[in-house]
Short mmCIF file of C-alpha atoms in Angstrom, two decimals:
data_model
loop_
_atom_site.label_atom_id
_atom_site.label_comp_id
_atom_site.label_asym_id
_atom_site.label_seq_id
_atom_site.Cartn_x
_atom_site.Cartn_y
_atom_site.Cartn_z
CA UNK A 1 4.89 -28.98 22.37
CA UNK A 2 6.04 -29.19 26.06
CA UNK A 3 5.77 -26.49 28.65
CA UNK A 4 9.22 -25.58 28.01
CA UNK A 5 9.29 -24.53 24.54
CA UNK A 6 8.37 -21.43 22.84
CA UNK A 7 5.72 -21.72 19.52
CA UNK A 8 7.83 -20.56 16.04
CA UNK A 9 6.53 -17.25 14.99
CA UNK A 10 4.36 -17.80 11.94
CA UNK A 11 5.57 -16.65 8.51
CA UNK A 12 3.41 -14.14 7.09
CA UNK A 13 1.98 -15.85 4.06
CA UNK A 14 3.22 -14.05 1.02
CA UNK A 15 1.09 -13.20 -2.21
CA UNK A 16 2.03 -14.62 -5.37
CA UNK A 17 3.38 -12.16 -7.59
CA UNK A 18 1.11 -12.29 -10.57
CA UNK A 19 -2.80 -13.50 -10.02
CA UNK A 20 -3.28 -16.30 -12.74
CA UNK A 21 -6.98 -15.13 -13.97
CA UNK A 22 -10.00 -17.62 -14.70
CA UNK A 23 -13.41 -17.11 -16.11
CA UNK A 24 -15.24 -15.36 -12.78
CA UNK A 25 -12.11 -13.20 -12.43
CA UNK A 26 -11.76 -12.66 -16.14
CA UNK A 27 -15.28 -11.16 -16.34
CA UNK A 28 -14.21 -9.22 -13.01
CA UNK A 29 -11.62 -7.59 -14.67
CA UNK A 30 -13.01 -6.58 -18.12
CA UNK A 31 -14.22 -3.38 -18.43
CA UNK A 32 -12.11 -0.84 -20.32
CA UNK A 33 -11.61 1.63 -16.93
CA UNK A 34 -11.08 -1.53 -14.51
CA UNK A 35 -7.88 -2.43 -16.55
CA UNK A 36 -6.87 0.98 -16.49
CA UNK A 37 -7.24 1.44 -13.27
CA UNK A 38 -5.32 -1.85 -12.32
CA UNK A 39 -2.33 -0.91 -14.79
CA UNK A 40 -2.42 2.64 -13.26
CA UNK A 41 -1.72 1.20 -9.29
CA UNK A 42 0.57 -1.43 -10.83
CA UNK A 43 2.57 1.24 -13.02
CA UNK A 44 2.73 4.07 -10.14
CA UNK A 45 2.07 2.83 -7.04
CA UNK A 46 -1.51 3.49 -4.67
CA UNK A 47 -3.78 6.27 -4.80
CA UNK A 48 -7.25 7.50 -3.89
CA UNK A 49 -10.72 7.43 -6.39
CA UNK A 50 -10.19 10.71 -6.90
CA UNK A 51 -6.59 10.88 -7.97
CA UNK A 52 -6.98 7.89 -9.96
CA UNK A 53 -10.22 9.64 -11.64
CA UNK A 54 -7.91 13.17 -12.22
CA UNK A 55 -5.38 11.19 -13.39
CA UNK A 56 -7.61 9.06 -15.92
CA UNK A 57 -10.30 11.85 -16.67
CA UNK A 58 -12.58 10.36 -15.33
CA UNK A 59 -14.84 10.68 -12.12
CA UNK A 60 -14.26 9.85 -8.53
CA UNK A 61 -17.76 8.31 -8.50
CA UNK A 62 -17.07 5.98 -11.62
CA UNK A 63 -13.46 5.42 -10.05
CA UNK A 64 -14.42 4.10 -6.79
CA UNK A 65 -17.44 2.15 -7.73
CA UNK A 66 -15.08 0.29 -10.02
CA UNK A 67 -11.99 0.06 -7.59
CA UNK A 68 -14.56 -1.66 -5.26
CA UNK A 69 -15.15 -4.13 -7.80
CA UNK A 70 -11.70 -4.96 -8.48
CA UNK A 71 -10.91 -5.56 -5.11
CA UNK A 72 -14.28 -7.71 -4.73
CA UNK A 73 -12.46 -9.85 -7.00
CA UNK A 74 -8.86 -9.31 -5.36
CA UNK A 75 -7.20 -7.47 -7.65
CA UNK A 76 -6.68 -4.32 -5.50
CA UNK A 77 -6.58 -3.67 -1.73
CA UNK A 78 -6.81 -1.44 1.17
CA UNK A 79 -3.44 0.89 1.27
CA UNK A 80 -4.59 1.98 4.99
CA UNK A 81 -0.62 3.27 5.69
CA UNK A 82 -1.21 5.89 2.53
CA UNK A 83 -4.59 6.58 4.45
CA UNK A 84 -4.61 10.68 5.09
CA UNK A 85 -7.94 12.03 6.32
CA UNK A 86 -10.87 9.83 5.39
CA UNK A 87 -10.19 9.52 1.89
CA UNK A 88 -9.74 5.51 0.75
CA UNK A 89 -6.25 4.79 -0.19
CA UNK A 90 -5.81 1.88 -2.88
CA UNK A 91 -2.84 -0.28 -4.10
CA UNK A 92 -2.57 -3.46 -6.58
CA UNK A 93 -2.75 -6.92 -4.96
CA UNK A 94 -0.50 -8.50 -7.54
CA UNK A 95 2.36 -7.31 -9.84
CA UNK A 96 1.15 -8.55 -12.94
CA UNK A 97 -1.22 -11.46 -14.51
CA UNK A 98 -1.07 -14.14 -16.30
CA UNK A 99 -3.70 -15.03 -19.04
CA UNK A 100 -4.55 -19.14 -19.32
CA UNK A 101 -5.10 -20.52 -22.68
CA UNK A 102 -8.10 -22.20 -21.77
CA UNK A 103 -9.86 -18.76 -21.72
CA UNK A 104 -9.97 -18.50 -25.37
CA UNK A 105 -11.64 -21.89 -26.16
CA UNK A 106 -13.86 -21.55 -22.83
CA UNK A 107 -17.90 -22.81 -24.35
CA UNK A 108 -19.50 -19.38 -22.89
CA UNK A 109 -19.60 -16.88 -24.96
CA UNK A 110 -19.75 -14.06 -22.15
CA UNK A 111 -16.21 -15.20 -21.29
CA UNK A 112 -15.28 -15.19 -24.54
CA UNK A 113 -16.28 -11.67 -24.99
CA UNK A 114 -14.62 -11.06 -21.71
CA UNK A 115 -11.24 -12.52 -23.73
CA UNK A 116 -11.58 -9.84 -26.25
CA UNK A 117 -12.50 -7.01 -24.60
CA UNK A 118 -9.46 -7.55 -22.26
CA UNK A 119 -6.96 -8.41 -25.18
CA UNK A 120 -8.14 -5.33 -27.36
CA UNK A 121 -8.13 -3.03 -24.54
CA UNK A 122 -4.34 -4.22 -23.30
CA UNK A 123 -3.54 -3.76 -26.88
CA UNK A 124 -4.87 -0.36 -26.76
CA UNK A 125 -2.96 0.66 -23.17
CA UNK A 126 0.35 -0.49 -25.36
CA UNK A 127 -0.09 1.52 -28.52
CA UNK A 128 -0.94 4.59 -26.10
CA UNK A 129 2.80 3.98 -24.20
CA UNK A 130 4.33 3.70 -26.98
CA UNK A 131 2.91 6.81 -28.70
CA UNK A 132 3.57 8.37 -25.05
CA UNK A 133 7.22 7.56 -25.60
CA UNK A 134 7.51 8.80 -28.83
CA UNK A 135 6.22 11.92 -28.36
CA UNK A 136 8.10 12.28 -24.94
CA UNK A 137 11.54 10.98 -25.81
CA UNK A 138 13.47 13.78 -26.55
CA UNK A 139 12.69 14.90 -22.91
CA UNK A 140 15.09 12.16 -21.60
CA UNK A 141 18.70 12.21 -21.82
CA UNK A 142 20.45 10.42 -24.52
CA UNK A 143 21.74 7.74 -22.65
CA UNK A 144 17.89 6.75 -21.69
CA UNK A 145 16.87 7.72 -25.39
CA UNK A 146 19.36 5.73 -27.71
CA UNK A 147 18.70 2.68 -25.10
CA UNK A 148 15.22 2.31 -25.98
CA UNK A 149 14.20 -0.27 -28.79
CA UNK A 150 11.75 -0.13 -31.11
CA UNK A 151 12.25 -2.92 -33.42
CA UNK A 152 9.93 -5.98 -35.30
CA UNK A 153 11.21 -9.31 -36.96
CA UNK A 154 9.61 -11.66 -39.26
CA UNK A 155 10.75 -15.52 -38.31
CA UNK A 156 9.30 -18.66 -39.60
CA UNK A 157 9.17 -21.14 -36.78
CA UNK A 158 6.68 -24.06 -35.39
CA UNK A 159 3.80 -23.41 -32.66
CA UNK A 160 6.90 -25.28 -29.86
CA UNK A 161 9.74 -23.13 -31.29
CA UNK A 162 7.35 -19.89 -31.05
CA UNK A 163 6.18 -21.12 -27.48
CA UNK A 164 10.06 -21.99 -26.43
CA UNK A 165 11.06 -18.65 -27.53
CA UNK A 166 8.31 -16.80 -25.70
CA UNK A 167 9.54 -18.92 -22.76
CA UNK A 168 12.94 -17.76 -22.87
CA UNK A 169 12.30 -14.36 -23.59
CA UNK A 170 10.36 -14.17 -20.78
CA UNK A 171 12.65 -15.95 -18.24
CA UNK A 172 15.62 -13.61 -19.36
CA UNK A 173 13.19 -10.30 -18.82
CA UNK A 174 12.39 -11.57 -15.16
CA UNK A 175 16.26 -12.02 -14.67
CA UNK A 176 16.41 -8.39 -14.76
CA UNK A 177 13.03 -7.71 -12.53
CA UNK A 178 15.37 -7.45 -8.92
CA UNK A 179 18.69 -5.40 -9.98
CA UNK A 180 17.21 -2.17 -9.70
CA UNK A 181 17.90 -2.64 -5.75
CA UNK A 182 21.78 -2.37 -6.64
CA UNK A 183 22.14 1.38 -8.17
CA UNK A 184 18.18 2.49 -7.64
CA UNK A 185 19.02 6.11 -8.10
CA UNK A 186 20.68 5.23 -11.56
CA UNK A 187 16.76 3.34 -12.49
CA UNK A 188 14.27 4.37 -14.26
CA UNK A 189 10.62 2.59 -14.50
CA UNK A 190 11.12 0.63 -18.15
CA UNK A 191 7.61 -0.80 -19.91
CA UNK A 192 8.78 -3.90 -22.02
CA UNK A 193 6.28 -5.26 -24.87
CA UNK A 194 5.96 -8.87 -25.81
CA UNK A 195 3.74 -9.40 -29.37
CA UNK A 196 4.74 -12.52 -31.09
CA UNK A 197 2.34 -13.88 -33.14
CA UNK A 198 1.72 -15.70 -36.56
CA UNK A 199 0.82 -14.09 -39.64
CA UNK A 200 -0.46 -15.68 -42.62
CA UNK A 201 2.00 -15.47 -46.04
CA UNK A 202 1.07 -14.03 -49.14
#
């Protein structure tokens, strides 16, 4: 660079969207309040301990011992422009997270446990929305009400045709993630649940 000309302003790195988990973050992550917590930042934005603990019934001691170990492990950060007072504000790191295969067939049986426990407990988080949403729906006008979908279907396909059509249903759900910023006072926050799995025949 000569004397003459002026350094680029650096770009401010960006964070990946979704944190791809391994087996130290995996075992991080999996206890039943840490994944609530996480889901709870992700779902409605940052908050202290203790509004976390209100909101979760639980307390502000259990809630910020466990918010400092997710963000030991980066899942959650410093929110310092929510910061009122000297109470800690806290936001997610990521949007979302994505779940390797390898996990499951990993030789330690700690991280295998860690597998479980997370899988049951996100299982758990979506039966509890979905009961939510039953029991709420009739609050929300129809338009939001007859545009919800509840529905299951039965398919016989290989382990590349169930993979593909993961793939694609996933790619056409992300297609959507950005148009809220067209009409955002016409939005609502919308939870959508992916289960496909095999089943054996009788």
């Amino acid at each position: 660079m000569t004397e003459h000309e002026e350094a680029e302003p650096e770009t401010p790195r960006q964070e990946p969207r979704e944190r791809s988990l391994d087996a130290r973050s995996l075992r991080g992550l999996a206890h039943p309040l840490r994944i609530r917590l996480l889901a709870a930042l992700r779902h409605d934005g940052p908050a202290t301990a203790s509004q976390l603990g209100e909101r979760l019934g639980e307390s502000s001691g259990a809630t910020s011992y466990h918010l400092r170990q997710l963000a030991a492990h980066g899942f959650v950060e410093d929110a310092p422009e929510h910061g009122k007072g000297r109470e800690r504000w806290w936001r997610a790191a990521h949007e979302g997270t994505t779940f390797t295969e390898e996990l499951h067939r990993d030789p330690d049986p700690e991280v295998r446990g860690a597998v479980d426990l997370f899988m049951h407990e996100i299982a758990t988080i979506h039966t509890q929305e979905l009961s939510t949403w039953l029991g709420t729906a009739n609050e929300w006008p129809e338009e939001w009400s007859t545009s919800s979908d509840m529905s299951d279907f039965t398919l016989r396909l290989t382990a590349a045709q169930l993979r593909e059509l993961n793939d694609k249903t996933h790619e056409l759900i992300e297609s959507y993630r950005d148009l809220a910023q067209a009409n955002p006072e016409d939005t609502a926050q919308v939870r959508v649940h992916l289960h496909a799995f095999p089943r054996k025949s009788h």
